[in-house]
Coordinates of C-alpha atoms in Angstrom, one line a residue:
M981 CA 0.1 0.2 0.1
G982 CA 1.2 3.6 -0.7
K983 CA 1.3 6.4 1.8
K984 CA -1.4 6.2 5.0
V985 CA -3.7 9.5 5.2
L986 CA -5.5 9.6 8.4
I987 CA -9.4 10.9 8.3
P988 CA -11.2 11.2 12.2
Q989 CA -14.2 12.5 10.6
P990 CA -17.0 11.5 8.2
V991 CA -16.4 12.9 5.1
A992 CA -17.1 13.2 1.3
E993 CA -16.1 10.1 -0.7
E994 CA -15.2 11.8 -4.0
G995 CA -12.0 13.0 -2.5
V996 CA -12.0 9.3 -0.9
D997 CA -12.0 7.6 -4.4
Y998 CA -9.8 9.9 -5.5
L999 CA -7.1 9.2 -2.0
K1000 CA -8.0 6.3 -3.0
D1001 CA -7.7 5.8 -6.9
H1002 CA -3.4 8.2 -6.1
G1003 CA -2.1 5.1 -4.7
Y1004 CA -2.9 5.8 -0.3
E1005 CA -4.1 3.6 1.5
V1006 CA -7.5 5.6 4.0
V1007 CA -7.7 4.9 7.3
F1008 CA -10.7 6.5 9.4
V1009 CA -11.2 6.6 12.7
E1010 CA -14.0 6.5 14.4
N1011 CA -13.8 8.6 17.9
S1012 CA -11.7 11.3 17.2
D1013 CA -10.7 12.3 21.3
E1014 CA -6.9 12.9 21.5
E1015 CA -5.7 10.4 23.1
S1016 CA -7.9 7.8 20.2
L1017 CA -5.8 10.4 17.4
K1018 CA -2.4 9.3 19.2
E1019 CA -3.4 5.6 18.6
A1020 CA -4.1 6.4 15.0
V1021 CA -1.2 8.8 13.3
G1022 CA 1.8 6.4 14.2
D1023 CA 2.4 5.9 10.3
C1024 CA 0.0 7.8 9.0
S1025 CA 1.5 10.8 6.3
A1026 CA -1.0 13.3 5.5
I1027 CA -3.9 14.1 8.1
W1028 CA -7.3 15.4 6.0
L1029 CA -8.9 17.5 9.2
G1030 CA -12.5 18.7 9.5
V1031 CA -13.3 19.3 13.4
P1032 CA -10.9 17.2 15.5
S1033 CA -8.2 19.0 17.0
I1034 CA -4.6 18.6 16.0
T1035 CA -2.5 19.5 19.1
R1036 CA 1.6 18.7 19.2
E1037 CA 1.6 16.5 21.5
I1038 CA -0.5 14.4 18.2
M1039 CA 2.3 15.4 16.1
D1040 CA 4.8 13.9 18.4
R1041 CA 3.6 11.1 17.2
A1042 CA 3.1 11.1 13.7
P1043 CA 7.5 10.7 12.8
K1044 CA 6.1 10.8 8.9
L1045 CA 3.9 13.7 8.9
E1046 CA 3.5 16.0 6.2
I1047 CA 0.6 17.6 6.3
I1048 CA -2.4 18.6 7.0
A1049 CA -4.8 19.7 5.3
R1050 CA -8.3 21.2 6.8
Q1051 CA -11.3 21.1 5.0
G1052 CA -12.4 24.3 5.6
A1053 CA -11.7 27.6 5.6
G1054 CA -10.9 28.1 9.3
Y1055 CA -8.0 26.3 11.2
N1056 CA -7.7 26.8 14.2
N1057 CA -7.9 23.8 15.5
V1058 CA -4.1 23.3 14.6
D1059 CA -1.2 23.5 16.7
V1060 CA 0.1 26.0 12.8
K1061 CA 2.9 27.0 15.6
A1062 CA 4.0 23.4 15.9
A1063 CA 3.4 22.0 12.8
E1064 CA 6.4 25.2 10.9
E1065 CA 8.5 23.6 13.7
K1066 CA 8.2 20.5 13.0
G1067 CA 8.7 20.9 9.3
I1068 CA 4.7 20.1 8.6
W1069 CA 2.5 22.1 6.2
V1070 CA -1.4 22.7 6.9
T1071 CA -3.1 23.8 4.2
N1072 CA -6.8 24.8 4.4
A1073 CA -9.8 26.0 2.1
P1074 CA -10.5 30.0 2.0
D1075 CA -13.1 29.3 -0.7
A1076 CA -14.9 26.4 -0.7
T1077 CA -17.7 27.6 2.2
T1078 CA -18.4 29.7 0.2
N1079 CA -21.2 30.4 -1.6
T1080 CA -22.2 27.4 0.8
V1081 CA -22.3 29.6 4.4
A1082 CA -22.9 32.8 2.7
E1083 CA -25.9 31.4 2.4
F1084 CA -26.8 30.0 5.1
A1085 CA -26.1 33.4 7.0
L1086 CA -28.4 34.5 4.6
G1087 CA -30.9 31.8 5.7
G1088 CA -30.2 32.3 9.7
M1089 CA -30.7 35.5 9.3
I1090 CA -34.3 35.0 8.3
A1091 CA -35.6 32.4 9.6
I1092 CA -34.0 35.0 12.7
G1093 CA -35.8 37.9 11.3
K1094 CA -39.3 35.9 10.5
N1095 CA -39.6 33.7 14.3
M1096 CA -39.6 31.4 12.0
F1097 CA -38.6 28.6 14.6
L1098 CA -40.0 29.8 17.1
L1099 CA -43.6 30.2 15.8
T1100 CA -43.2 26.3 14.4
E1101 CA -41.8 25.2 17.3
K1102 CA -45.8 27.1 19.6
M1103 CA -47.9 25.4 16.6
K1104 CA -46.0 22.6 17.0
E1105 CA -47.3 22.7 20.7
G1106 CA -50.7 23.4 20.2
D1107 CA -50.5 27.0 19.8
F1108 CA -50.7 28.6 16.8
F1109 CA -51.8 31.5 17.0
Y1110 CA -48.4 32.5 19.5
K1111 CA -47.8 34.7 16.0
D1112 CA -49.9 36.9 16.8
T1113 CA -48.4 39.2 19.4
H1114 CA -44.6 38.3 18.2
L1115 CA -44.4 39.7 15.3
G1116 CA -41.8 38.5 12.5
E1117 CA -40.4 41.9 11.0
D1118 CA -38.8 42.8 7.2
L1119 CA -35.1 42.8 5.9
K1120 CA -36.0 45.0 2.5
G1121 CA -34.5 48.2 3.3
K1122 CA -33.1 47.0 6.8
T1123 CA -29.1 47.8 8.0
L1124 CA -27.0 44.6 7.6
S1125 CA -23.7 45.1 8.8
I1126 CA -21.1 43.0 8.2
I1127 CA -18.2 42.2 10.5
G1128 CA -15.1 40.2 8.4
Y1129 CA -15.2 41.9 5.1
G1130 CA -13.7 38.7 4.0
R1131 CA -15.3 36.2 1.0
I1132 CA -17.7 35.1 2.7
G1133 CA -19.1 37.9 4.2
R1134 CA -18.7 40.6 1.1
L1135 CA -20.9 37.7 -0.8
L1136 CA -23.4 37.5 2.1
A1137 CA -23.1 41.6 1.3
Q1138 CA -24.3 41.0 -2.6
K1139 CA -26.7 38.6 -1.5
A1140 CA -28.6 40.1 0.9
H1141 CA -28.8 44.2 -0.7
Y1142 CA -29.5 42.1 -4.8
G1143 CA -32.0 40.2 -2.7
L1144 CA -33.2 41.2 -0.3
G1145 CA -33.3 45.0 -0.4
M1146 CA -30.7 45.9 2.6
K1147 CA -28.5 48.2 3.5
I1148 CA -24.5 47.8 3.6
L1149 CA -22.5 48.6 6.2
A1150 CA -18.6 46.8 6.5
Y1151 CA -16.1 46.4 8.3
G1152 CA -13.0 45.0 8.7
P1153 CA -9.3 45.7 10.6
H1154 CA -8.0 47.3 7.2
L1155 CA -10.8 48.1 4.7
T1156 CA -10.8 51.2 2.4
K1157 CA -13.4 52.4 1.1
E1158 CA -11.6 51.9 -3.3
Q1159 CA -12.0 47.8 -1.6
L1160 CA -15.6 48.0 -1.3
E1161 CA -18.7 47.6 -3.9
D1162 CA -20.7 50.9 -4.4
Y1163 CA -23.9 49.8 -2.4
V1164 CA -22.0 49.2 0.3
T1165 CA -20.7 51.4 3.1
L1166 CA -17.2 51.3 5.2
A1167 CA -18.4 51.7 8.8
D1168 CA -15.7 52.1 11.9
W1169 CA -16.5 49.3 14.4
D1170 CA -19.0 51.7 16.5
R1171 CA -21.1 52.3 13.6
A1172 CA -21.0 49.2 12.7
F1173 CA -22.6 48.0 16.1
S1174 CA -24.4 50.4 17.0
Q1175 CA -25.9 51.4 13.6
G1176 CA -26.8 47.5 12.1
D1177 CA -30.4 46.1 12.5
F1178 CA -28.5 42.9 11.8
V1179 CA -25.4 42.2 12.5
S1180 CA -23.4 39.3 10.9
L1181 CA -19.7 37.8 12.1
H1182 CA -17.2 36.7 9.8
M1183 CA -13.6 37.2 11.1
P1184 CA -11.0 34.3 12.4
L1185 CA -10.6 32.8 15.8
N1186 CA -7.3 34.0 17.2
S1187 CA -5.4 35.4 19.5
K1188 CA -7.1 38.8 18.5
T1189 CA -10.9 38.5 18.3
E1190 CA -11.5 36.1 21.3
K1191 CA -13.6 37.1 23.4
L1192 CA -13.8 39.9 20.9
V1193 CA -17.5 40.7 20.8
G1194 CA -18.8 41.7 24.3
R1195 CA -20.4 43.2 26.9
R1196 CA -19.5 47.1 25.2
E1197 CA -20.8 45.9 21.3
F1198 CA -24.2 44.2 23.1
Q1199 CA -24.8 47.8 24.7
M1200 CA -24.3 49.6 21.4
M1201 CA -26.4 48.0 19.5
K1202 CA -29.9 48.0 18.5
T1203 CA -32.3 46.4 21.2
T1204 CA -34.5 45.1 18.0
A1205 CA -30.5 44.3 16.6
K1206 CA -29.8 40.9 15.8
L1207 CA -26.5 39.3 16.1
I1208 CA -25.8 35.9 13.4
N1209 CA -22.6 34.4 14.3
C1210 CA -21.4 31.7 11.6
A1211 CA -18.3 32.0 12.6
R1212 CA -16.5 31.1 16.1
G1213 CA -18.1 29.9 19.0
A1214 CA -15.6 31.8 21.1
V1215 CA -15.2 35.2 18.6
T1216 CA -18.4 36.5 21.5
D1217 CA -18.2 36.7 25.1
E1218 CA -20.5 33.9 24.9
E1219 CA -21.1 34.6 28.9
A1220 CA -22.0 38.4 28.6
L1221 CA -24.0 37.5 25.1
I1222 CA -26.4 35.0 27.4
E1223 CA -27.2 38.8 29.7
A1224 CA -27.2 40.6 26.8
L1225 CA -30.4 37.7 26.0
N1226 CA -32.3 38.0 28.5
K1227 CA -31.9 41.1 29.5
G1228 CA -33.5 42.4 26.0
Q1229 CA -30.6 44.4 25.4
I1230 CA -30.5 43.0 22.0
G1231 CA -33.3 41.3 20.4
G1232 CA -32.2 37.5 18.7
L1233 CA -29.4 35.9 18.1
F1234 CA -28.9 33.4 14.8
T1235 CA -25.8 31.2 16.0
D1236 CA -24.8 28.1 14.1
V1237 CA -21.4 28.3 17.2
F1238 CA -20.5 27.8 20.0
T1239 CA -18.1 27.9 23.0
E1240 CA -17.8 25.1 23.8
E1241 CA -18.5 22.0 20.8
P1242 CA -20.6 20.4 21.2
P1243 CA -22.5 22.5 23.6
K1244 CA -23.8 20.4 27.1
K1245 CA -27.3 19.7 26.5
D1246 CA -28.4 22.2 29.0
H1247 CA -26.5 25.5 26.9
P1248 CA -28.3 28.0 27.7
F1249 CA -29.6 29.0 24.0
F1250 CA -31.6 26.0 23.8
H1251 CA -34.3 27.9 25.9
M1252 CA -34.7 30.9 24.9
E1253 CA -37.2 32.6 22.1
N1254 CA -34.7 34.4 21.3
V1255 CA -32.3 32.1 19.7
I1256 CA -31.6 30.3 17.1
A1257 CA -28.8 27.7 17.3
A1258 CA -27.7 24.7 14.4
P1259 CA -24.9 22.4 15.1
H1260 CA -22.1 24.4 12.9
M1261 CA -23.2 22.6 9.8
G1262 CA -23.3 25.9 7.9
S1263 CA -21.3 23.7 5.4
Y1264 CA -22.9 21.0 5.6
T1265 CA -24.7 20.6 1.9
K1266 CA -23.7 18.0 -0.7
E1267 CA -22.3 20.1 -3.0
C1268 CA -20.1 21.9 0.0
R1269 CA -18.7 19.4 1.7
I1270 CA -17.6 18.1 -1.5
I1271 CA -16.2 21.0 -3.4
M1272 CA -14.4 21.0 1.0
A1273 CA -13.7 17.3 0.0
M1274 CA -12.0 18.0 -3.5
H1275 CA -9.5 20.1 -2.5
A1276 CA -7.8 17.7 0.7
A1277 CA -6.8 15.6 -0.7
G1278 CA -5.7 17.5 -3.5
Q1279 CA -3.4 19.7 -1.5
I1280 CA -2.5 16.1 0.0
H1281 CA -1.9 14.3 -3.1
K1282 CA 0.2 18.1 -3.6
V1283 CA 2.3 17.6 -1.0
L1284 CA 3.0 13.9 -0.5
S1285 CA 4.0 13.9 -4.5
G1286 CA 6.6 16.1 -3.5
E1287 CA 5.0 19.9 -4.7
K1288 CA 4.0 23.1 -2.9
P1289 CA 0.0 23.0 -1.4
D1290 CA -1.6 26.4 -2.4
T1291 CA -2.8 26.9 0.2
P1292 CA -0.8 27.5 2.8
V1293 CA -1.3 28.5 6.0
H1294 CA 1.9 29.1 6.9
H1295 CA 5.8 29.1 5.1
T1296 CA 7.2 25.9 5.8
V1297 CA 9.7 24.4 3.7
K1298 CA 9.2 20.9 3.7
K1299 CA 10.8 18.5 5.1

């Protein structure tokens, strides 16, 4: 058999077939906790990574490891510094999820704005007329503030403006007016949070963004404003967010992410009428899974064939 590729989560078969067709041995593990990965990774040359975390200790057990290929855009679940020190490539798929997550965020805005989930649940409980006292809102003419104007944020702006007639404010730490479309207005941090009827988060999680959106931001937001988080749970101060929702400082939350995943069964979000919480499923469509799989498999093949990857997240020189 050829070099081994460890896959510690379900993936699209198209990518697996690609690797097998190129002579690689694919190794699946049912449990993706650290100890299980340490046991499985020993003679593997590559890891095709989804949600599980890859620590320095796991890499220490993998002397043959050449690449950790993330099948999504984020890579906060990899110790990139350790990988770089060990000469291991870390790659991501920066554009694989762009359209899917932008669609998902747009759907989340509509769902929380129209009270879709709440009213559906109340109807199932026998209260068909709960809708009479819990009206939704139209999104046309409302302001969407996008925090982090990268690939997903930019596409969300396009869909929201042209599809729903929304006004768009964009914030990015290095964003300039010249980089924006004519229907998008550049906003500073405070204006984006204080003027948005919907505030959608699209920044990566790192040491600078952890708990970046907290008590101060929630106090600035309109009491009717809805927060949309399809980024990472830890970019918000979750405790402060729960407090803001309970006190009515903000109008609602649509979140696909949690600080701790999977969340505990008694997480406060699950018991709030003004919250829709999804299980980190923004990229979980058939089409997106195939795109992600083919990108990850392609990067693995490139590196294990002696080439440089297309989408490295650091500048390691191959061992």
